[in-house]
Coordinates of C-alpha atoms in Angstrom, one line a residue:
M266 CA -10.0 -24.5 41.5
K267 CA -11.2 -21.6 39.3
I268 CA -8.8 -19.9 37.0
T269 CA -8.9 -16.1 37.1
S270 CA -9.6 -14.1 33.9
S271 CA -6.0 -12.7 34.0
A272 CA -4.6 -16.2 34.2
K273 CA -6.7 -17.2 31.2
Q274 CA -5.5 -14.2 29.2
E275 CA -1.9 -15.0 30.1
K276 CA -2.4 -18.6 29.0
I277 CA -3.9 -17.4 25.7
R278 CA -1.0 -15.0 25.2
L279 CA 1.6 -17.8 25.9
N280 CA -0.2 -20.1 23.4
R281 CA -0.1 -17.4 20.7
N282 CA 3.6 -16.8 21.3
N283 CA 4.2 -20.5 21.0
I284 CA 2.3 -20.7 17.8
R285 CA 4.2 -17.7 16.4
T286 CA 7.5 -19.4 17.4
V287 CA 6.5 -22.7 15.7
S288 CA 5.3 -20.8 12.6
A289 CA 8.6 -18.9 12.4
A290 CA 10.6 -22.1 12.8
L291 CA 8.5 -23.9 10.1
R292 CA 9.1 -20.9 7.7
A293 CA 12.9 -21.2 8.4
V294 CA 12.8 -24.9 7.7
L295 CA 10.9 -24.4 4.4
L296 CA 13.4 -21.7 3.3
F297 CA 16.3 -24.1 4.0
L298 CA 14.7 -27.0 2.1
I299 CA 14.0 -24.8 -0.9
L300 CA 17.6 -23.5 -1.0
L301 CA 18.9 -27.1 -0.5
S302 CA 16.7 -28.4 -3.4
I303 CA 17.9 -25.5 -5.6
I304 CA 21.5 -26.4 -4.9
L305 CA 20.9 -30.1 -5.5
A306 CA 19.0 -29.4 -8.7
L307 CA 21.7 -27.1 -10.1
A308 CA 24.7 -29.3 -9.2
P309 CA 24.1 -32.3 -11.5
Q310 CA 22.2 -30.3 -14.2
R311 CA 23.9 -30.4 -17.6
D312 CA 23.9 -27.4 -19.9
F313 CA 21.7 -28.5 -22.8
E314 CA 22.9 -27.6 -26.2
S315 CA 21.4 -24.3 -27.5
Y316 CA 19.9 -24.7 -31.0
P317 CA 19.8 -21.9 -33.5
K318 CA 16.9 -19.9 -33.0
K319 CA 11.1 -19.2 -40.4
E320 CA 6.5 -21.1 -41.8
A321 CA 5.8 -23.6 -39.1
A322 CA 3.6 -26.7 -39.2
V323 CA 1.8 -27.9 -36.1
I324 CA 1.5 -31.7 -36.2
S325 CA -1.9 -32.6 -34.8
C326 CA -2.8 -35.9 -36.6
V327 CA -0.5 -38.7 -35.5
T328 CA -0.5 -42.5 -35.1
V329 CA -0.2 -43.7 -31.4
T330 CA 0.9 -47.2 -30.4
T331 CA 0.4 -48.4 -26.8
N332 CA 0.6 -52.0 -25.5
G333 CA 0.5 -53.3 -29.1
K334 CA -2.6 -51.3 -30.0
T335 CA -2.3 -48.7 -32.8
K336 CA -4.8 -45.9 -33.6
D337 CA -4.9 -42.5 -35.2
M338 CA -5.3 -39.6 -32.7
Q339 CA -5.5 -35.9 -32.5
L340 CA -3.0 -34.0 -30.4
P341 CA -2.8 -32.8 -27.7
C342 CA -4.3 -35.7 -25.8
T343 CA -3.6 -38.0 -22.8
I344 CA -3.0 -41.8 -23.0
R345 CA -3.8 -44.0 -20.0
T346 CA -1.1 -46.5 -19.0
K347 CA -1.4 -49.5 -16.6
K348 CA 2.0 -49.3 -15.2
S349 CA 5.0 -47.1 -15.1
R350 CA 7.6 -46.9 -17.9
T351 CA 5.0 -48.1 -20.4
R352 CA 6.2 -47.4 -24.0
V353 CA 4.0 -44.9 -25.9
T354 CA 5.0 -44.4 -29.5
V355 CA 3.9 -41.4 -31.6
T356 CA 4.5 -41.6 -35.4
F357 CA 4.0 -39.0 -38.1
Q358 CA 5.4 -38.1 -41.5
V359 CA 7.4 -34.9 -42.0
P360 CA 5.4 -32.6 -44.3
K361 CA 6.7 -32.5 -47.9
R362 CA 7.1 -28.7 -47.7
A363 CA 9.7 -29.1 -45.0
E364 CA 13.0 -27.6 -45.9
A365 CA 16.5 -28.3 -45.1
R366 CA 17.6 -27.2 -41.7
D367 CA 14.1 -27.3 -40.4
M368 CA 13.7 -27.9 -36.7
L369 CA 11.3 -30.1 -34.8
Y370 CA 10.0 -28.7 -31.6
V371 CA 8.9 -31.3 -29.0
K372 CA 7.7 -31.3 -25.4
T373 CA 7.6 -34.0 -22.8
V374 CA 6.0 -33.8 -19.4
Y375 CA 7.6 -36.0 -16.7
C376 CA 8.4 -38.7 -19.3
P377 CA 11.7 -39.8 -20.9
L378 CA 11.4 -39.1 -24.6
T379 CA 13.4 -40.4 -27.6
V380 CA 13.2 -38.6 -31.0
S381 CA 14.0 -40.8 -34.0
L382 CA 13.9 -40.2 -37.8
N383 CA 13.6 -43.3 -40.0
G384 CA 14.8 -45.4 -37.0
R385 CA 17.8 -43.1 -36.3
I386 CA 17.9 -41.5 -32.9
L387 CA 18.1 -37.7 -33.2
A388 CA 17.7 -36.6 -29.5
Q389 CA 16.8 -37.9 -26.1
L390 CA 14.9 -35.8 -23.6
G391 CA 14.4 -36.5 -19.9
D392 CA 17.5 -38.6 -19.4
L393 CA 17.5 -39.3 -15.7
N394 CA 21.3 -39.5 -15.7
Y395 CA 21.3 -35.7 -15.9
Y396 CA 18.9 -35.2 -13.0
P397 CA 19.3 -35.3 -9.2
S398 CA 19.0 -38.7 -7.6
F399 CA 15.8 -37.7 -5.8
M400 CA 13.9 -37.2 -9.1
H401 CA 12.6 -40.5 -10.4
D402 CA 10.9 -38.8 -13.3
P403 CA 12.3 -36.0 -15.4
A404 CA 10.9 -32.5 -15.3
T405 CA 9.0 -30.9 -18.2
E406 CA 11.4 -30.4 -21.1
V407 CA 11.2 -28.7 -24.5
R408 CA 13.7 -29.0 -27.3
F409 CA 14.5 -28.0 -30.8
V410 CA 15.7 -31.0 -32.8
A411 CA 17.5 -30.5 -36.1
L412 CA 15.9 -32.6 -38.9
P413 CA 18.4 -34.0 -41.5
N414 CA 17.3 -33.7 -45.1
D415 CA 19.0 -36.9 -46.4
A416 CA 15.9 -39.0 -47.3
D417 CA 12.8 -38.5 -49.5
E418 CA 10.4 -40.0 -47.0
R419 CA 10.9 -39.0 -43.4
T420 CA 9.1 -40.7 -40.6
V421 CA 9.5 -39.2 -37.1
T422 CA 8.9 -41.4 -34.1
L423 CA 8.5 -40.0 -30.6
T424 CA 8.9 -42.7 -28.0
Y425 CA 7.6 -41.8 -24.5
L426 CA 8.1 -43.9 -21.3
S427 CA 5.2 -43.3 -18.9
P428 CA 6.2 -41.7 -15.5
E429 CA 6.3 -43.5 -12.2
G430 CA 4.0 -41.0 -10.4
R431 CA 1.2 -41.0 -13.0
D432 CA -1.0 -43.5 -14.8
Y433 CA -1.1 -41.5 -18.0
V434 CA 1.1 -39.8 -20.6
T435 CA 0.4 -36.3 -21.8
L436 CA 1.1 -35.9 -25.5
H437 CA 1.7 -32.4 -26.9
A438 CA 1.6 -31.5 -30.6
P439 CA 5.1 -31.1 -32.1
I440 CA 5.9 -28.2 -34.4
I441 CA 8.1 -28.3 -37.5
G442 CA 9.7 -25.2 -39.1
K443 CA 12.5 -22.7 -38.7
V444 CA 13.1 -21.6 -35.1
G445 CA 11.6 -18.1 -35.7
P446 CA 8.2 -19.3 -37.0
V447 CA 8.0 -22.1 -34.4
T448 CA 8.7 -19.6 -31.6
S449 CA 6.0 -17.3 -33.1
V450 CA 3.5 -20.1 -32.8
L451 CA 4.4 -20.7 -29.2
R452 CA 4.2 -17.0 -28.4
Q453 CA 0.6 -16.8 -29.7
D454 CA -0.5 -19.0 -26.7
R455 CA 2.2 -18.2 -24.1
Q456 CA 3.2 -14.6 -24.6
F457 CA 0.3 -13.2 -22.6
P458 CA 0.8 -15.5 -19.6
F459 CA 4.5 -14.9 -19.8
A460 CA 4.0 -11.2 -19.6
L461 CA 1.6 -11.5 -16.7
A462 CA 4.2 -13.7 -14.8
L463 CA 6.9 -11.1 -15.3
L464 CA 4.6 -8.3 -14.2
Q465 CA 3.8 -10.2 -11.0
I466 CA 7.4 -10.9 -10.2
F467 CA 8.3 -7.2 -10.9
I468 CA 5.5 -6.0 -8.6
G469 CA 6.4 -8.4 -5.9
V470 CA 10.1 -7.5 -5.9
I471 CA 9.5 -3.8 -6.0
V472 CA 6.8 -3.9 -3.3
M473 CA 9.0 -6.1 -1.0
I474 CA 12.1 -3.9 -1.4
V475 CA 10.1 -0.7 -0.8
T476 CA 8.2 -2.0 2.2
A477 CA 11.0 -4.0 3.9
S478 CA 12.9 -0.8 4.6
A479 CA 9.8 0.7 6.3
L480 CA 8.6 -2.3 8.3
R481 CA 10.4 -1.2 11.5
R482 CA 9.1 2.4 11.3
E483 CA 5.6 1.5 10.1
P484 CA 4.5 -1.9 11.3
D485 CA 1.1 -1.5 9.6
I486 CA 2.8 -1.7 6.2
R487 CA 3.5 -5.4 6.6
A488 CA 0.2 -6.2 4.9
V489 CA 1.7 -4.7 1.7
F490 CA 4.9 -6.7 2.2
W491 CA 2.9 -9.9 2.4
L492 CA 1.0 -8.9 -0.8
G493 CA 4.3 -8.4 -2.5
L494 CA 5.5 -11.8 -1.5
F495 CA 2.2 -13.4 -2.7
S496 CA 2.7 -11.7 -6.1
L497 CA 6.3 -12.9 -6.2
C498 CA 5.3 -16.6 -5.5
A499 CA 2.5 -16.4 -8.1
G500 CA 4.9 -15.0 -10.7
I501 CA 7.5 -17.7 -10.1
W502 CA 4.9 -20.5 -10.4
E503 CA 3.4 -19.1 -13.6
L504 CA 6.9 -18.5 -15.1
G505 CA 7.7 -22.2 -14.4
E506 CA 4.5 -23.3 -16.1
N507 CA 5.3 -21.4 -19.3
N508 CA 7.0 -23.1 -22.3
L509 CA 8.8 -19.9 -23.2
T510 CA 10.6 -20.0 -19.9
L511 CA 12.0 -23.5 -20.8
L512 CA 13.2 -22.1 -24.1
L513 CA 14.9 -19.1 -22.5
F514 CA 16.2 -20.8 -19.4
D515 CA 17.2 -24.4 -20.0
K516 CA 17.4 -25.7 -16.4
P517 CA 14.4 -28.1 -16.2
A518 CA 15.2 -29.4 -12.7
L519 CA 15.5 -26.0 -11.2
L520 CA 12.4 -24.7 -12.9
Y521 CA 10.6 -27.8 -11.6
I522 CA 11.4 -27.0 -8.0
L523 CA 10.6 -23.3 -8.3
D524 CA 7.4 -24.0 -10.2
F525 CA 5.8 -26.2 -7.5
M526 CA 7.3 -24.3 -4.6
G527 CA 5.9 -21.1 -6.0
L528 CA 2.4 -22.6 -6.0
E529 CA 2.6 -24.5 -2.7
C530 CA 3.9 -21.4 -0.8
L531 CA 1.2 -19.1 -2.1
L532 CA -1.0 -19.5 0.9
I533 CA 1.7 -18.4 3.4
P534 CA 1.8 -14.7 2.4
F535 CA -1.9 -14.8 1.3
I536 CA -3.2 -15.7 4.8
R537 CA -0.8 -13.3 6.5
F538 CA -1.9 -10.5 4.2
L539 CA -5.5 -11.1 5.1
R540 CA -4.8 -11.4 8.8
C541 CA -3.3 -7.9 8.6
I542 CA -6.3 -6.3 6.8
L543 CA -9.2 -8.3 8.1
D544 CA -10.7 -9.0 11.5
L545 CA -10.3 -12.8 11.6
T546 CA -10.8 -13.2 15.3
R547 CA -14.1 -15.0 14.6
A548 CA -12.3 -17.3 12.2
R549 CA -11.2 -19.9 14.7
L550 CA -9.4 -22.1 12.2
I551 CA -7.3 -19.4 10.7
V552 CA -4.3 -20.1 13.0
L553 CA -4.4 -23.8 12.1
L554 CA -4.7 -23.0 8.4
D555 CA -1.7 -20.6 8.7
C556 CA 0.4 -23.4 10.3
L557 CA -0.8 -25.9 7.7
A558 CA 0.1 -23.5 4.9
V559 CA 3.7 -23.5 6.1
A560 CA 3.9 -27.2 7.0
A561 CA 2.4 -28.6 3.8
P562 CA 5.2 -27.3 1.5
I563 CA 7.8 -28.6 3.9
V564 CA 6.2 -32.1 3.9
S565 CA 5.8 -32.0 0.1
L566 CA 9.4 -30.9 -0.5
T567 CA 10.8 -33.4 2.0
L568 CA 9.0 -36.3 0.3
Q569 CA 10.4 -35.1 -3.0
L570 CA 14.0 -34.9 -1.7
A571 CA 13.5 -38.3 -0.2
G572 CA 12.5 -39.7 -3.6
T573 CA 9.2 -40.9 -2.2
V574 CA 6.5 -38.7 -3.7
P575 CA 7.2 -36.3 -6.6
L576 CA 6.0 -32.7 -6.4
Y577 CA 3.7 -33.1 -9.3
Q578 CA 1.9 -35.8 -7.3
S579 CA 1.7 -34.1 -4.0
I580 CA 0.4 -31.0 -5.8
R581 CA -3.0 -32.7 -5.8
F582 CA -3.4 -31.8 -2.1
F583 CA -2.9 -28.1 -2.8
H584 CA -5.5 -28.3 -5.6
I585 CA -8.0 -29.1 -2.9
F586 CA -6.5 -27.2 0.1
T587 CA -6.0 -23.9 -1.7
P588 CA -9.6 -23.4 -2.9
L589 CA -10.9 -24.5 0.5
V590 CA -8.7 -21.8 2.2
F591 CA -10.0 -19.2 -0.2
L592 CA -13.6 -20.4 0.4
Y593 CA -13.2 -20.3 4.2
I594 CA -11.8 -16.8 4.3
L595 CA -14.4 -15.7 1.7
F596 CA -17.1 -17.0 4.1
H597 CA -15.7 -15.0 7.0
S598 CA -15.3 -11.9 4.9
L599 CA -19.0 -12.2 4.0
R600 CA -19.8 -12.4 7.7
E601 CA -17.8 -9.3 8.4
Y602 CA -19.5 -7.4 5.5
R603 CA -22.9 -8.4 6.9
R604 CA -21.9 -7.2 10.3
K605 CA -20.2 -3.9 9.3
R606 CA -21.8 -3.0 6.0
D607 CA -18.8 -0.9 4.9
S608 CA -17.3 -0.5 1.4
N609 CA -13.9 -1.8 2.4
S610 CA -15.4 -5.2 3.4
L611 CA -17.3 -5.3 0.1
H612 CA -14.1 -4.6 -1.9
I613 CA -12.3 -7.4 -0.1
V614 CA -15.2 -9.9 -0.6
F615 CA -15.2 -9.0 -4.3
S616 CA -11.4 -9.6 -4.7
L617 CA -11.6 -12.9 -2.7
L618 CA -14.5 -14.1 -4.9
I619 CA -12.4 -13.5 -8.0
L620 CA -9.5 -15.5 -6.5
F621 CA -11.7 -18.4 -5.3
T622 CA -13.5 -18.6 -8.7
S623 CA -10.2 -18.6 -10.7
A624 CA -8.6 -21.2 -8.3
T625 CA -11.6 -23.5 -8.7
L626 CA -11.6 -23.2 -12.5
E627 CA -7.9 -23.9 -12.5
A628 CA -8.3 -27.1 -10.4
M629 CA -11.1 -28.2 -12.7
N630 CA -9.0 -27.5 -15.8
Y631 CA -6.1 -29.5 -14.4
Y632 CA -8.2 -32.7 -14.3
L633 CA -10.9 -32.1 -16.9
R634 CA -8.7 -30.4 -19.5
L635 CA -11.1 -27.5 -20.3
L636 CA -8.0 -25.8 -21.8
W637 CA -4.6 -27.4 -22.6
Q638 CA -2.9 -24.3 -21.4
N639 CA -2.3 -24.8 -17.7
A640 CA -2.4 -22.0 -15.1
L641 CA -4.3 -19.5 -17.3
F642 CA -7.4 -19.2 -15.2
F643 CA -5.6 -18.9 -11.9
E644 CA -3.0 -16.6 -13.4
V645 CA -5.6 -14.1 -14.6
G646 CA -7.5 -14.3 -11.3
M647 CA -4.3 -13.7 -9.2
T648 CA -3.3 -10.8 -11.4
I649 CA -6.7 -9.1 -10.8
F650 CA -6.5 -9.9 -7.1
I651 CA -3.0 -8.5 -6.7
L652 CA -3.7 -5.3 -8.6
Y653 CA -7.0 -4.8 -6.9
S654 CA -5.7 -5.6 -3.4
G655 CA -2.7 -3.4 -4.1
Y656 CA -5.0 -0.5 -5.0
L657 CA -7.1 -1.1 -1.9
S658 CA -4.0 -1.2 0.3
V659 CA -2.5 1.9 -1.1
R660 CA -5.8 3.7 -0.8
Y661 CA -6.2 2.5 2.8
F662 CA -2.8 3.6 3.8
Y663 CA -3.1 6.9 2.0
L664 CA -6.4 7.7 3.8
T665 CA -5.1 6.5 7.1
N666 CA -1.9 8.5 6.8
R667 CA -3.8 11.6 5.8
Q668 CA -6.1 11.2 8.8
K669 CA -3.2 10.6 11.1
K670 CA -1.5 13.8 9.8
R671 CA -4.7 15.7 10.2
M672 CA -5.0 14.5 13.8
E673 CA -1.3 15.3 14.5
T674 CA -1.9 18.8 13.1
D675 CA -5.0 19.3 15.2
M676 CA -3.2 18.2 18.3
R677 CA -0.3 20.5 17.6
M678 CA -2.6 23.4 17.0
M679 CA -4.5 22.6 20.2
T680 CA -1.1 22.6 22.1
I681 CA -0.1 25.9 20.5
E682 CA -3.5 27.4 21.3
A683 CA -3.3 26.2 24.9
R684 CA 0.2 27.7 25.2
E685 CA -0.9 31.0 23.9
Q686 CA -3.9 31.1 26.1
K687 CA -1.7 30.3 29.0
K688 CA 0.6 33.3 28.2
H689 CA -2.5 35.5 28.0
S690 CA -3.8 34.2 31.3
L691 CA -0.4 34.8 33.0
L692 CA -0.4 38.4 31.8
I693 CA -3.8 39.0 33.2
M694 CA -2.9 37.2 36.5
E695 CA 0.2 39.3 36.9
N696 CA -1.9 42.5 36.5
E697 CA -4.4 41.2 39.0
R698 CA -1.7 40.4 41.5
K699 CA -0.3 43.9 41.3
T700 CA -3.8 45.4 41.5
R701 CA -4.6 43.4 44.7
A702 CA -1.3 44.5 46.2
L703 CA -2.1 48.1 45.5
R704 CA -5.6 47.7 46.9
H705 CA -4.1 46.2 50.0
D706 CA -1.8 49.2 50.4
M707 CA -4.4 51.8 49.4
R708 CA -5.4 52.6 53.0
Q709 CA -1.8 53.3 54.1
S710 CA -1.2 55.3 50.9
L711 CA -4.3 57.5 51.6
I712 CA -3.2 58.1 55.2
A713 CA 0.2 59.2 53.9
I714 CA -1.4 61.5 51.3
K715 CA -3.7 63.0 53.9
S716 CA -0.8 63.7 56.3
L717 CA 1.3 65.4 53.5
A718 CA -1.7 67.5 52.5
E719 CA -2.3 68.6 56.1
Q720 CA 1.4 69.7 56.2
N721 CA 1.1 71.6 52.9
N722 CA 4.1 69.7 51.8
T723 CA 3.3 69.9 48.1
D724 CA 6.6 68.8 46.6
E725 CA 6.7 65.6 48.7
L726 CA 3.0 64.9 48.0
N727 CA 3.6 65.1 44.2
R728 CA 6.6 62.8 44.4
Y729 CA 4.6 60.3 46.4
I730 CA 1.6 60.3 44.0
D731 CA 4.0 59.9 41.0
S732 CA 5.5 56.8 42.7
I733 CA 2.1 55.3 43.2
I734 CA 1.1 55.9 39.5
D735 CA 4.3 54.2 38.4
C736 CA 3.4 51.1 40.4
I737 CA 0.0 50.8 38.9
P738 CA 0.1 48.2 36.0
S739 CA -1.1 49.5 32.7
A740 CA -4.0 47.9 31.1
I741 CA -3.5 45.6 28.1
R742 CA -3.0 47.8 25.1
T743 CA -5.3 47.4 22.2
Y744 CA -3.3 46.6 19.0
C745 CA -6.2 45.1 17.0
D746 CA -9.8 44.1 17.3
N747 CA -9.1 40.4 17.4
P748 CA -8.9 39.6 21.1
M749 CA -6.7 36.5 20.7
I750 CA -4.1 38.2 18.6
N751 CA -4.3 41.3 20.7
A752 CA -3.5 39.3 23.9
I753 CA -0.5 37.6 22.2
V754 CA 1.0 40.8 20.9
S755 CA 0.4 42.5 24.2
Y756 CA 2.2 39.7 26.0
Y757 CA 5.3 39.9 23.8
A758 CA 5.2 43.7 23.8
S759 CA 5.3 43.7 27.6
A760 CA 8.2 41.2 27.5
C761 CA 10.1 43.3 25.1
E762 CA 9.6 46.4 27.2
Q763 CA 10.8 44.7 30.3
Q764 CA 14.0 43.6 28.6
G765 CA 14.7 47.0 26.8
I766 CA 13.8 45.7 23.4
R767 CA 12.3 48.3 21.1
F768 CA 8.9 47.0 20.0
E769 CA 6.9 48.6 17.1
T770 CA 3.7 47.2 15.6
H771 CA 0.9 48.2 13.3
L772 CA -1.9 45.7 12.9
S773 CA -4.9 46.3 10.7
I774 CA -6.9 43.2 11.6
S775 CA -10.5 43.4 12.6
A776 CA -12.6 40.6 13.9
D777 CA -14.8 40.7 10.8
D778 CA -11.7 40.2 8.6
T779 CA -10.4 37.0 10.1
L780 CA -12.8 35.5 12.7
T781 CA -14.9 33.6 10.2
Q782 CA -12.1 33.1 7.7
I783 CA -9.1 31.8 9.5
R784 CA -9.3 29.9 12.7
D785 CA -8.1 31.7 15.9
V786 CA -5.9 28.8 16.8
D787 CA -4.0 29.1 13.5
L788 CA -3.7 32.9 13.8
C789 CA -2.4 32.5 17.4
A790 CA 0.1 29.9 16.2
V791 CA 1.5 32.2 13.4
F792 CA 1.7 35.4 15.5
G793 CA 2.9 33.5 18.6
N794 CA 5.7 31.6 16.9
L795 CA 6.8 34.8 15.0
L796 CA 7.0 36.9 18.1
E797 CA 8.5 34.1 20.3
N798 CA 11.3 33.5 17.8
A799 CA 11.9 37.3 17.5
L800 CA 12.1 37.7 21.3
E801 CA 14.5 34.8 21.7
A802 CA 16.7 36.1 18.9
C803 CA 16.9 39.5 20.6
E804 CA 17.7 37.9 24.0
R805 CA 20.7 36.0 22.5
M806 CA 22.2 39.3 21.3
E807 CA 25.2 40.4 23.4
D808 CA 25.5 43.9 21.8
G809 CA 23.9 46.1 19.2
S810 CA 20.4 47.6 18.9
R811 CA 17.6 45.2 19.7
F812 CA 14.2 45.6 18.1
V813 CA 11.1 43.9 16.8
T814 CA 8.9 45.5 14.1
L815 CA 5.6 43.8 13.3
N816 CA 3.1 44.9 10.6
S817 CA 0.0 43.1 9.4
I818 CA -2.9 44.1 7.1
C819 CA -5.9 42.4 5.5
H820 CA -6.4 43.5 1.8
L821 CA -7.9 41.9 -1.2
N822 CA -8.9 38.8 0.7
T823 CA -5.3 38.3 1.8
L824 CA -3.8 38.5 5.3
T825 CA -0.2 39.7 5.1
I826 CA 2.2 39.6 8.0
V827 CA 5.7 41.1 7.8
M828 CA 8.1 41.2 10.7
D829 CA 11.7 42.3 11.1
N830 CA 13.8 41.6 14.2
S831 CA 17.4 41.9 15.2
Y832 CA 19.5 38.9 15.8
D833 CA 23.2 38.0 16.4
G834 CA 23.9 37.2 12.8
K835 CA 24.4 33.5 13.4
A836 CA 21.8 31.6 11.3
E837 CA 22.3 28.3 9.5
R838 CA 20.0 27.8 6.6
S839 CA 18.5 24.3 5.8
G840 CA 16.8 24.5 2.5
E841 CA 14.3 27.3 2.6
L842 CA 14.2 27.4 6.4
F843 CA 16.7 27.8 9.2
R844 CA 18.0 25.4 11.8
S845 CA 16.9 25.9 15.3
S846 CA 19.5 27.3 17.8
K847 CA 17.6 25.7 20.7
R848 CA 18.2 22.1 19.7
D849 CA 21.3 20.0 20.0
N850 CA 20.6 18.1 16.8
A851 CA 20.2 21.3 14.9
D852 CA 16.9 20.3 13.2
V853 CA 14.8 22.9 11.4
G854 CA 12.9 25.0 13.9
I855 CA 9.4 23.7 14.7
G856 CA 8.1 27.3 14.9
L857 CA 9.1 28.1 11.3
S858 CA 7.8 24.8 10.0
S859 CA 4.5 25.3 11.8
I860 CA 4.2 28.9 10.4
R861 CA 4.8 27.6 6.8
G862 CA 2.5 24.6 7.3
I863 CA -0.4 26.8 8.5
A864 CA 0.1 29.3 5.7
R865 CA 0.0 26.6 3.1
I866 CA -3.3 25.2 4.6
Y867 CA -4.9 28.6 3.6
G868 CA -3.3 28.6 0.1
G869 CA -0.5 30.9 1.2
D870 CA 3.2 30.5 2.1
A871 CA 5.9 31.9 4.3
R872 CA 9.4 33.1 3.6
F873 CA 12.3 33.8 5.9
D874 CA 15.5 35.7 5.0
T875 CA 18.4 37.4 6.7
D876 CA 20.0 40.7 6.0
G877 CA 23.1 41.3 8.1
T878 CA 21.8 41.2 11.6
V879 CA 18.2 41.6 10.6
F880 CA 15.9 38.5 10.3
R881 CA 13.0 39.1 8.0
S882 CA 9.8 37.1 8.1
S883 CA 6.9 37.3 5.5
V884 CA 3.7 35.4 5.7
Y885 CA 0.5 35.6 3.6
M886 CA -2.7 33.6 3.8
Y887 CA -5.9 33.8 1.7
L888 CA -9.2 34.5 3.4
Q889 CA -11.2 31.6 2.2

């Protein structure tokens, strides 16, 4: 049995809805696991002692002992170990220029560390008794250790125990000196990445707050929201990788969770951002990659909470998966650029190329140690991507919004033009109807006139002829040379005359003055709205003299329109305009807003004031 195309479309729609439901559920599970791990990391965490925060010495030449083998080495370096909890001992002499109350700065990465001086234990880092039970290796820790000055020769011994999830120990160079100079040494390498991380977090939070409130009204702005979330995740990861963060915020377990979750969750907002701004319908794997981007952090965090695989071990998957996703989307972006050949696609390809290159370099740096400073390549690349993509997004929404407003204005002007033309047509049709009626009765009228003439009944004949003249509709009066304006003014002049409203006007507008300078639709909108508001204001008056006075002139390349009309004295101002009396919600009148908007298009403006029971309108526009 063949399946109809509508049935296929319905099946595709249901599959997409199911995928969205599963993706939303996975995101909810991920958020729950992150919150749970944060709570578990905070609960058993001890408050490490804060050490008092002047020339610092970086200890790079040390003696390293592993498995009974001793050799001199240069720090930083990595030491391979055959099994977990292998003892790695680093020994060095305290420089003779060290003073009393000097501090020793040490760092350990996923290894318990004991700091000793002449055999006496000074400090222990990475004590698992102070970590959650699901962590079998400690997080990265840094510490200032006070060095006693009670011996001439001071030998410092750093004893590391290799981690369970790695076959090597990373040794970082310790620093000796007062806290201030030591911190200055650290800032030389870490201050710039630290500032970039704070910048990304700031951008992410601000963008998410600003766009979250507008998501319901402007669904298209969700792309900017996802970009803000991407920036926030990147900033959190980079902040967790920075030694300065560990000095300022002594919560290693919490930073450990946030660090890896920031990196592992990067692809979720990244893919969704690109799905909002790119046509990825040809990228058949994008939905699968989107689901994997959500599922992978859930699996990684679940394995960590179960104590099976630590986060620093499962991160290897993301070192491969993340660049591959970047490469896949970059490939399809190149295809879109070759198909469309537009500047927007080229900009996106350029930004994705920067991100893919930085991610690849960062993954290589992690294993090959091109630099001992982690995350620098990717951090710089992501910052460029975020700023560049933010600029492109703002530029896109600005141009789109401007085009949308222009289209709305054109539609409104077309509506106004059609309305004014309809009024003009109604006036002409009414005159035509009366003329046809007179033509129909002409024969009977001529017979009556002939009869009265034969009877020499002059008085009755004159009265009859006067009645016929009164019934003949007058031609549309010429108020100015512009036919559109003339038709509008004639229509409202006739309406005022029928309702007993005194109408006076003087228009010095020729076709040469305005026809090629200001569009007829704009002129019709201004004059039509002014006269319509004036007529309605006079109709609402229960007593008093009702009048409309309209004057306009073109002089010194400026069209000036001044109108006074009577009204009932009840007008509620809203800013520089007045609230409409025709609307229940009392919004500002559309007519007044339209008049001001058109005037400002031509470099002019409009002003509306009241004086007792007189409403005054003034409009000017430059003849461009």
